[in-house]
Amino acid sequence: MDSVLQYALESEGAAITAEIMPPRGGDPSHAIAMASKLSDRVHALNVTDGSRAIMRMSSLAVCKLLLEANLEPVLQIACRDKNRIGLQAEILGAHALGIKNVLCLTGDPVKAGDQPNARPVHDFESVQLLKQVAALNRGEDPVQGQLPNGRTALFAGAAADPNCKNLNSLLKRLERKKLAGAQFLQTQMVMNSRVLERFSKEIADPLEFPVLAGVFLLKSAKNAAFINKVVPGACIPNSILARLDNAHEPIKEGITIAAEQVKSFLGITKGVHIMAIRAEHLIPQILDQANVKKLNQ
């Protein structure tokens, strides 16, 4: 087993991941520098793929740069922008580059982004993509039987939204992802431990999914309101908005809220996935407040 993330999810102790957003431009140095500061705090770094349908450097390129910096990446692959041939090529390329982990996503709708006239592809959606990863891991060629140049070996994950109102529908969807080959779940941001407990008890645990619960660093009440407006699936409650609005130093309050969530969620799920957009340098503070030790301690 070469995947550090897979080992963390399948062994004792908490698994910690963080999100890295590729740059909107050709210079990846800031993203790599932020990631490097987390080398002793997280097991893997999840690189977004056109999140919110906004142009950024490719996830595959940033993942390769993380590998060169001796950091373990999780390659997000979204179906929105590529047909099956492009997705197959990306899976094979990821394996060739030494990437061990993939997160298979359908992708945010184009209308959520800043280029609404772009044409979405959606030849596959996430379940079909998971099936394709599993097939290539078995060495199956999508056209000619067996791959002539060897199979892939990727640890595949899927997304889930514990805030979904229809748990029966969510259960059926995640059953399909499990059968398709998903080996772990990474959730959307969660703001309520009771919601996460119900999701774990009624869905994730019966399906034997290790879960990385999503924790989102909120920087202010204005930031939180913006997230509620533009991020699909976000549902930050009024109680948290009020805490941020009444705080003398909102960013410190946001760190405290995130730390409370990390501490609470690690009592429910196998791990957490921390999203701190443009503030990755604050993730160690969140983990310190949550009493999560460095990886080598």
mmCIF file of C-alpha atoms in Angstrom:
data_model
loop_
_atom_site.group_PDB
_atom_site.id
_atom_site.type_symbol
_atom_site.label_atom_id
_atom_site.label_comp_id
_atom_site.label_asym_id
_atom_site.label_seq_id
_atom_site.Cartn_x
_atom_site.Cartn_y
_atom_site.Cartn_z
ATOM 1 C CA MET A 1 0.000 0.000 0.000
ATOM 2 C CA ASP A 2 1.749 3.134 -1.230
ATOM 3 C CA SER A 3 -0.987 5.677 -0.490
ATOM 4 C CA VAL A 4 -0.362 7.519 2.763
ATOM 5 C CA LEU A 5 -4.009 8.593 2.781
ATOM 6 C CA GLN A 6 -5.256 5.036 2.377
ATOM 7 C CA TYR A 7 -3.031 3.869 5.216
ATOM 8 C CA ALA A 8 -4.302 6.694 7.450
ATOM 9 C CA LEU A 9 -7.930 5.859 6.685
ATOM 10 C CA GLU A 10 -7.457 2.137 7.295
ATOM 11 C CA SER A 11 -5.335 2.314 10.452
ATOM 12 C CA GLU A 12 -5.756 3.679 13.975
ATOM 13 C CA GLY A 13 -5.792 7.422 14.539
ATOM 14 C CA ALA A 14 -7.282 10.336 12.654
ATOM 15 C CA ALA A 15 -6.802 11.038 8.960
ATOM 16 C CA ILE A 16 -6.301 14.704 8.095
ATOM 17 C CA THR A 17 -6.442 16.266 4.640
ATOM 18 C CA ALA A 18 -6.547 19.835 3.408
ATOM 19 C CA GLU A 19 -7.650 21.523 0.229
ATOM 20 C CA ILE A 20 -5.304 23.287 -2.162
ATOM 21 C CA MET A 21 -6.708 25.564 -4.845
ATOM 22 C CA PRO A 22 -4.644 25.840 -8.045
ATOM 23 C CA PRO A 23 -3.669 29.356 -9.106
ATOM 24 C CA ARG A 24 -5.616 31.497 -11.511
ATOM 25 C CA GLY A 25 -2.550 31.997 -13.643
ATOM 26 C CA GLY A 26 0.672 30.299 -14.647
ATOM 27 C CA ASP A 27 2.695 30.629 -11.428
ATOM 28 C CA PRO A 28 2.049 27.796 -8.935
ATOM 29 C CA SER A 29 4.690 28.895 -6.399
ATOM 30 C CA HIS A 30 2.259 30.300 -3.812
ATOM 31 C CA ALA A 31 0.045 27.191 -3.848
ATOM 32 C CA ILE A 32 3.054 24.900 -3.462
ATOM 33 C CA ALA A 33 4.490 27.077 -0.683
ATOM 34 C CA MET A 34 1.195 26.944 1.232
ATOM 35 C CA ALA A 35 1.026 23.182 0.763
ATOM 36 C CA SER A 36 4.609 22.720 1.974
ATOM 37 C CA LYS A 37 3.759 24.430 5.263
ATOM 38 C CA LEU A 38 1.268 21.627 5.927
ATOM 39 C CA SER A 39 3.688 18.758 5.332
ATOM 40 C CA ASP A 40 3.751 17.698 9.004
ATOM 41 C CA ARG A 41 0.047 18.361 9.661
ATOM 42 C CA VAL A 42 -1.898 16.524 6.934
ATOM 43 C CA HIS A 43 -1.713 13.112 5.317
ATOM 44 C CA ALA A 44 -2.685 14.382 1.877
ATOM 45 C CA LEU A 45 -3.555 17.544 -0.029
ATOM 46 C CA ASN A 46 -6.683 17.592 -2.166
ATOM 47 C CA VAL A 47 -6.272 19.678 -5.327
ATOM 48 C CA THR A 48 -9.502 21.117 -6.726
ATOM 49 C CA ASP A 49 -10.478 20.646 -10.380
ATOM 50 C CA GLY A 50 -12.302 23.682 -11.712
ATOM 51 C CA SER A 51 -14.190 24.212 -8.450
ATOM 52 C CA ARG A 52 -17.296 26.412 -8.852
ATOM 53 C CA ALA A 53 -16.699 26.208 -12.627
ATOM 54 C CA ILE A 54 -13.979 28.865 -12.437
ATOM 55 C CA MET A 55 -10.798 28.699 -14.522
ATOM 56 C CA ARG A 56 -7.659 27.654 -12.669
ATOM 57 C CA MET A 57 -4.507 25.677 -13.383
ATOM 58 C CA SER A 58 -5.137 21.981 -13.921
ATOM 59 C CA SER A 59 -5.358 19.757 -10.866
ATOM 60 C CA LEU A 60 -3.101 17.204 -12.564
ATOM 61 C CA ALA A 61 -0.284 19.731 -12.992
ATOM 62 C CA VAL A 62 -0.455 20.922 -9.382
ATOM 63 C CA CYS A 63 -0.572 17.330 -8.120
ATOM 64 C CA LYS A 64 2.632 16.566 -10.009
ATOM 65 C CA LEU A 65 4.303 19.630 -8.482
ATOM 66 C CA LEU A 66 3.202 18.476 -5.015
ATOM 67 C CA LEU A 67 4.789 15.076 -5.660
ATOM 68 C CA GLU A 68 8.018 16.812 -6.630
ATOM 69 C CA ALA A 69 7.854 18.614 -3.261
ATOM 70 C CA ASN A 70 7.458 15.224 -1.484
ATOM 71 C CA LEU A 71 3.807 15.912 -0.629
ATOM 72 C CA GLU A 72 0.955 13.440 -1.189
ATOM 73 C CA PRO A 73 -1.794 14.779 -3.446
ATOM 74 C CA VAL A 74 -5.390 13.772 -4.004
ATOM 75 C CA LEU A 75 -6.299 14.453 -7.623
ATOM 76 C CA GLN A 76 -9.808 15.761 -8.068
ATOM 77 C CA ILE A 77 -11.286 14.729 -11.403
ATOM 78 C CA ALA A 78 -14.529 16.441 -12.450
ATOM 79 C CA CYS A 79 -16.617 15.119 -15.328
ATOM 80 C CA ARG A 80 -17.982 18.503 -16.364
ATOM 81 C CA ASP A 81 -15.182 19.522 -18.733
ATOM 82 C CA LYS A 82 -13.982 16.257 -20.319
ATOM 83 C CA ASN A 83 -15.494 13.427 -22.315
ATOM 84 C CA ARG A 84 -14.744 9.810 -21.445
ATOM 85 C CA ILE A 85 -11.622 9.731 -23.625
ATOM 86 C CA GLY A 86 -10.206 12.739 -21.795
ATOM 87 C CA LEU A 87 -11.115 11.264 -18.403
ATOM 88 C CA GLN A 88 -9.528 7.922 -19.289
ATOM 89 C CA ALA A 89 -6.378 9.738 -20.388
ATOM 90 C CA GLU A 90 -6.255 11.668 -17.113
ATOM 91 C CA ILE A 91 -6.588 8.506 -15.014
ATOM 92 C CA LEU A 92 -3.773 6.799 -16.931
ATOM 93 C CA GLY A 93 -1.646 9.920 -16.728
ATOM 94 C CA ALA A 94 -2.185 10.295 -12.993
ATOM 95 C CA HIS A 95 -0.997 6.741 -12.413
ATOM 96 C CA ALA A 96 2.044 7.270 -14.632
ATOM 97 C CA LEU A 97 3.007 10.402 -12.711
ATOM 98 C CA GLY A 98 2.884 8.555 -9.373
ATOM 99 C CA ILE A 99 -0.383 9.979 -8.073
ATOM 100 C CA LYS A 100 -2.040 7.476 -5.718
ATOM 101 C CA ASN A 101 -5.378 9.080 -4.815
ATOM 102 C CA VAL A 102 -8.303 10.399 -6.854
ATOM 103 C CA LEU A 103 -11.585 12.024 -5.861
ATOM 104 C CA CYS A 104 -14.236 11.416 -8.517
ATOM 105 C CA LEU A 105 -16.711 14.265 -8.985
ATOM 106 C CA THR A 106 -19.483 15.189 -11.362
ATOM 107 C CA GLY A 107 -18.465 18.871 -11.150
ATOM 108 C CA ASP A 108 -20.231 22.093 -10.219
ATOM 109 C CA PRO A 109 -22.630 23.415 -12.877
ATOM 110 C CA VAL A 110 -21.216 25.878 -15.410
ATOM 111 C CA LYS A 111 -23.835 28.449 -14.425
ATOM 112 C CA ALA A 112 -22.193 28.604 -10.971
ATOM 113 C CA GLY A 113 -19.004 29.999 -12.511
ATOM 114 C CA ASP A 114 -17.787 33.147 -14.237
ATOM 115 C CA GLN A 115 -17.979 31.794 -17.816
ATOM 116 C CA PRO A 116 -21.651 30.777 -18.089
ATOM 117 C CA ASN A 117 -21.414 30.423 -21.873
ATOM 118 C CA ALA A 118 -18.914 27.570 -21.579
ATOM 119 C CA ARG A 119 -20.218 24.209 -22.790
ATOM 120 C CA PRO A 120 -20.368 21.449 -20.167
ATOM 121 C CA VAL A 121 -19.542 17.929 -21.352
ATOM 122 C CA HIS A 122 -20.816 15.453 -18.728
ATOM 123 C CA ASP A 123 -20.181 12.419 -20.920
ATOM 124 C CA PHE A 124 -19.708 10.667 -17.550
ATOM 125 C CA GLU A 125 -20.935 11.560 -14.090
ATOM 126 C CA SER A 126 -19.224 10.574 -10.840
ATOM 127 C CA VAL A 127 -20.567 7.006 -10.600
ATOM 128 C CA GLN A 128 -19.480 6.239 -14.164
ATOM 129 C CA LEU A 129 -16.097 7.806 -13.466
ATOM 130 C CA LEU A 130 -15.668 5.623 -10.379
ATOM 131 C CA LYS A 131 -16.494 2.567 -12.498
ATOM 132 C CA GLN A 132 -13.873 3.648 -15.028
ATOM 133 C CA VAL A 133 -11.191 4.055 -12.359
ATOM 134 C CA ALA A 134 -12.033 0.613 -10.985
ATOM 135 C CA ALA A 135 -11.915 -0.938 -14.457
ATOM 136 C CA LEU A 136 -8.511 0.563 -15.234
ATOM 137 C CA ASN A 137 -7.295 -0.603 -11.820
ATOM 138 C CA ARG A 138 -8.293 -4.118 -12.914
ATOM 139 C CA GLY A 139 -6.382 -3.655 -16.154
ATOM 140 C CA GLU A 140 -9.478 -3.557 -18.329
ATOM 141 C CA ASP A 141 -9.268 -1.635 -21.594
ATOM 142 C CA PRO A 142 -12.566 0.167 -22.339
ATOM 143 C CA VAL A 143 -12.377 -1.035 -25.971
ATOM 144 C CA GLN A 144 -9.921 -3.894 -26.420
ATOM 145 C CA GLY A 145 -10.212 -6.226 -23.436
ATOM 146 C CA GLN A 146 -7.042 -5.902 -21.369
ATOM 147 C CA LEU A 147 -4.723 -2.901 -21.163
ATOM 148 C CA PRO A 148 -1.585 -3.764 -23.111
ATOM 149 C CA ASN A 149 0.718 -1.677 -20.912
ATOM 150 C CA GLY A 150 -0.396 -2.552 -17.393
ATOM 151 C CA ARG A 151 -3.159 -1.616 -14.990
ATOM 152 C CA THR A 152 -3.450 1.439 -12.787
ATOM 153 C CA ALA A 153 -3.410 1.500 -8.980
ATOM 154 C CA LEU A 154 -5.475 4.403 -7.703
ATOM 155 C CA PHE A 155 -7.250 4.836 -4.343
ATOM 156 C CA ALA A 156 -10.616 6.279 -5.359
ATOM 157 C CA GLY A 157 -12.908 8.447 -3.280
ATOM 158 C CA ALA A 158 -16.302 10.053 -3.760
ATOM 159 C CA ALA A 159 -18.074 13.161 -2.513
ATOM 160 C CA ALA A 160 -21.123 13.219 -0.239
ATOM 161 C CA ASP A 161 -23.340 15.909 1.233
ATOM 162 C CA PRO A 162 -24.584 15.044 4.756
ATOM 163 C CA ASN A 163 -26.834 18.122 4.595
ATOM 164 C CA CYS A 164 -28.975 16.447 1.912
ATOM 165 C CA LYS A 165 -32.636 16.613 2.957
ATOM 166 C CA ASN A 166 -33.523 13.286 1.374
ATOM 167 C CA LEU A 167 -31.431 10.688 3.211
ATOM 168 C CA ASN A 168 -33.025 7.811 1.341
ATOM 169 C CA SER A 169 -31.990 9.317 -1.984
ATOM 170 C CA LEU A 170 -28.495 9.988 -0.615
ATOM 171 C CA LEU A 171 -28.211 6.405 0.614
ATOM 172 C CA LYS A 172 -29.128 5.021 -2.802
ATOM 173 C CA ARG A 173 -26.639 7.342 -4.499
ATOM 174 C CA LEU A 174 -23.826 6.310 -2.164
ATOM 175 C CA GLU A 175 -24.715 2.643 -2.549
ATOM 176 C CA ARG A 176 -24.145 3.099 -6.271
ATOM 177 C CA LYS A 177 -20.815 4.812 -5.601
ATOM 178 C CA LYS A 178 -19.764 1.972 -3.316
ATOM 179 C CA LEU A 179 -20.628 -0.632 -5.942
ATOM 180 C CA ALA A 180 -18.807 1.459 -8.562
ATOM 181 C CA GLY A 181 -15.579 1.269 -6.558
ATOM 182 C CA ALA A 182 -15.474 4.221 -4.145
ATOM 183 C CA GLN A 183 -13.207 3.427 -1.180
ATOM 184 C CA PHE A 184 -13.721 6.548 0.953
ATOM 185 C CA LEU A 185 -16.002 9.567 1.219
ATOM 186 C CA GLN A 186 -15.136 13.227 1.472
ATOM 187 C CA THR A 187 -18.058 15.385 2.531
ATOM 188 C CA GLN A 188 -19.130 18.883 1.683
ATOM 189 C CA MET A 189 -18.740 21.373 4.514
ATOM 190 C CA VAL A 190 -20.664 20.356 7.633
ATOM 191 C CA MET A 191 -21.699 22.881 10.258
ATOM 192 C CA ASN A 192 -23.679 20.656 12.623
ATOM 193 C CA SER A 193 -22.311 17.608 14.417
ATOM 194 C CA ARG A 194 -25.804 16.128 14.766
ATOM 195 C CA VAL A 195 -26.162 16.159 10.984
ATOM 196 C CA LEU A 196 -22.824 14.371 10.674
ATOM 197 C CA GLU A 197 -23.768 11.829 13.357
ATOM 198 C CA ARG A 198 -26.978 10.952 11.545
ATOM 199 C CA PHE A 199 -25.151 10.666 8.214
ATOM 200 C CA SER A 200 -22.514 8.401 9.724
ATOM 201 C CA LYS A 201 -24.963 6.191 11.630
ATOM 202 C CA GLU A 202 -27.553 5.786 8.888
ATOM 203 C CA ILE A 203 -25.431 5.853 5.730
ATOM 204 C CA ALA A 204 -21.635 5.827 5.950
ATOM 205 C CA ASP A 205 -21.223 3.209 8.697
ATOM 206 C CA PRO A 206 -23.633 0.659 7.178
ATOM 207 C CA LEU A 207 -21.839 1.059 3.832
ATOM 208 C CA GLU A 208 -18.458 0.704 5.609
ATOM 209 C CA PHE A 209 -17.160 3.971 4.192
ATOM 210 C CA PRO A 210 -14.333 5.789 5.990
ATOM 211 C CA VAL A 211 -15.324 9.462 6.001
ATOM 212 C CA LEU A 212 -13.365 12.699 5.796
ATOM 213 C CA ALA A 213 -15.778 15.299 7.208
ATOM 214 C CA GLY A 214 -15.578 18.710 5.568
ATOM 215 C CA VAL A 215 -14.521 21.638 7.772
ATOM 216 C CA PHE A 216 -14.587 25.104 6.204
ATOM 217 C CA LEU A 217 -12.703 28.089 7.646
ATOM 218 C CA LEU A 218 -15.014 31.109 7.698
ATOM 219 C CA LYS A 219 -13.207 34.445 7.846
ATOM 220 C CA SER A 220 -16.115 36.800 8.623
ATOM 221 C CA ALA A 221 -19.894 37.032 8.586
ATOM 222 C CA LYS A 222 -19.692 38.612 5.130
ATOM 223 C CA ASN A 223 -17.510 35.748 3.910
ATOM 224 C CA ALA A 224 -19.951 33.204 5.346
ATOM 225 C CA ALA A 225 -22.925 34.892 3.682
ATOM 226 C CA PHE A 226 -21.051 34.866 0.368
ATOM 227 C CA ILE A 227 -20.285 31.150 0.760
ATOM 228 C CA ASN A 228 -23.960 30.467 1.445
ATOM 229 C CA LYS A 229 -24.838 32.317 -1.747
ATOM 230 C CA VAL A 230 -22.331 30.934 -4.251
ATOM 231 C CA VAL A 231 -21.166 27.503 -3.068
ATOM 232 C CA PRO A 232 -23.515 24.683 -4.095
ATOM 233 C CA GLY A 233 -24.780 22.821 -1.034
ATOM 234 C CA ALA A 234 -23.525 25.328 1.547
ATOM 235 C CA CYS A 235 -25.855 25.883 4.517
ATOM 236 C CA ILE A 236 -24.078 27.908 7.209
ATOM 237 C CA PRO A 237 -26.583 28.446 10.062
ATOM 238 C CA ASN A 238 -27.573 31.806 11.517
ATOM 239 C CA SER A 239 -25.964 30.922 14.854
ATOM 240 C CA ILE A 240 -22.516 30.793 13.229
ATOM 241 C CA LEU A 241 -23.205 33.917 11.196
ATOM 242 C CA ALA A 242 -24.057 35.690 14.466
ATOM 243 C CA ARG A 243 -20.867 34.484 16.173
ATOM 244 C CA LEU A 244 -18.785 35.852 13.321
ATOM 245 C CA ASP A 245 -20.751 39.110 13.139
ATOM 246 C CA ASN A 246 -20.382 39.761 16.891
ATOM 247 C CA ALA A 247 -16.715 38.807 17.103
ATOM 248 C CA HIS A 248 -14.109 41.504 17.769
ATOM 249 C CA GLU A 249 -11.683 39.585 15.530
ATOM 250 C CA PRO A 250 -13.787 37.531 13.096
ATOM 251 C CA ILE A 251 -10.883 35.529 11.667
ATOM 252 C CA LYS A 252 -9.926 34.303 15.154
ATOM 253 C CA GLU A 253 -13.540 33.362 15.766
ATOM 254 C CA GLY A 254 -13.549 31.504 12.452
ATOM 255 C CA ILE A 255 -10.461 29.553 13.523
ATOM 256 C CA THR A 256 -12.140 28.719 16.834
ATOM 257 C CA ILE A 257 -15.313 27.535 15.075
ATOM 258 C CA ALA A 258 -13.284 25.351 12.708
ATOM 259 C CA ALA A 259 -11.265 23.914 15.604
ATOM 260 C CA GLU A 260 -14.465 23.085 17.494
ATOM 261 C CA GLN A 261 -15.737 21.275 14.426
ATOM 262 C CA VAL A 262 -12.499 19.322 13.933
ATOM 263 C CA LYS A 263 -12.543 18.188 17.545
ATOM 264 C CA SER A 264 -16.218 17.223 17.404
ATOM 265 C CA PHE A 265 -16.102 15.559 13.984
ATOM 266 C CA LEU A 266 -13.095 13.395 14.862
ATOM 267 C CA GLY A 267 -15.290 11.774 17.482
ATOM 268 C CA ILE A 268 -17.750 10.815 14.745
ATOM 269 C CA THR A 269 -15.778 10.112 11.553
ATOM 270 C CA LYS A 270 -12.397 8.678 10.652
ATOM 271 C CA GLY A 271 -10.976 12.017 9.615
ATOM 272 C CA VAL A 272 -11.517 15.590 8.535
ATOM 273 C CA HIS A 273 -10.912 17.539 5.349
ATOM 274 C CA ILE A 274 -10.082 21.202 6.023
ATOM 275 C CA MET A 275 -10.916 23.886 3.468
ATOM 276 C CA ALA A 276 -9.267 27.262 4.125
ATOM 277 C CA ILE A 277 -9.383 29.062 0.808
ATOM 278 C CA ARG A 278 -6.534 31.582 0.494
ATOM 279 C CA ALA A 279 -5.751 31.017 4.179
ATOM 280 C CA GLU A 280 -4.073 27.613 4.173
ATOM 281 C CA HIS A 281 -1.392 29.003 6.477
ATOM 282 C CA LEU A 282 -4.023 29.102 9.257
ATOM 283 C CA ILE A 283 -4.731 25.364 9.148
ATOM 284 C CA PRO A 284 -1.994 24.570 11.722
ATOM 285 C CA GLN A 285 -3.700 26.983 14.135
ATOM 286 C CA ILE A 286 -7.002 25.170 13.634
ATOM 287 C CA LEU A 287 -5.368 21.799 14.305
ATOM 288 C CA ASP A 288 -3.483 23.140 17.347
ATOM 289 C CA GLN A 289 -6.699 24.489 18.890
ATOM 290 C CA ALA A 290 -8.351 21.124 18.198
ATOM 291 C CA ASN A 291 -5.447 19.349 19.966
ATOM 292 C CA VAL A 292 -4.473 17.471 16.796
ATOM 293 C CA LYS A 293 -0.759 16.746 17.001
ATOM 294 C CA LYS A 294 1.784 16.935 14.225
ATOM 295 C CA LEU A 295 2.132 13.741 12.225
ATOM 296 C CA ASN A 296 5.577 12.910 13.598
ATOM 297 C CA GLN A 297 4.588 13.310 17.239
#
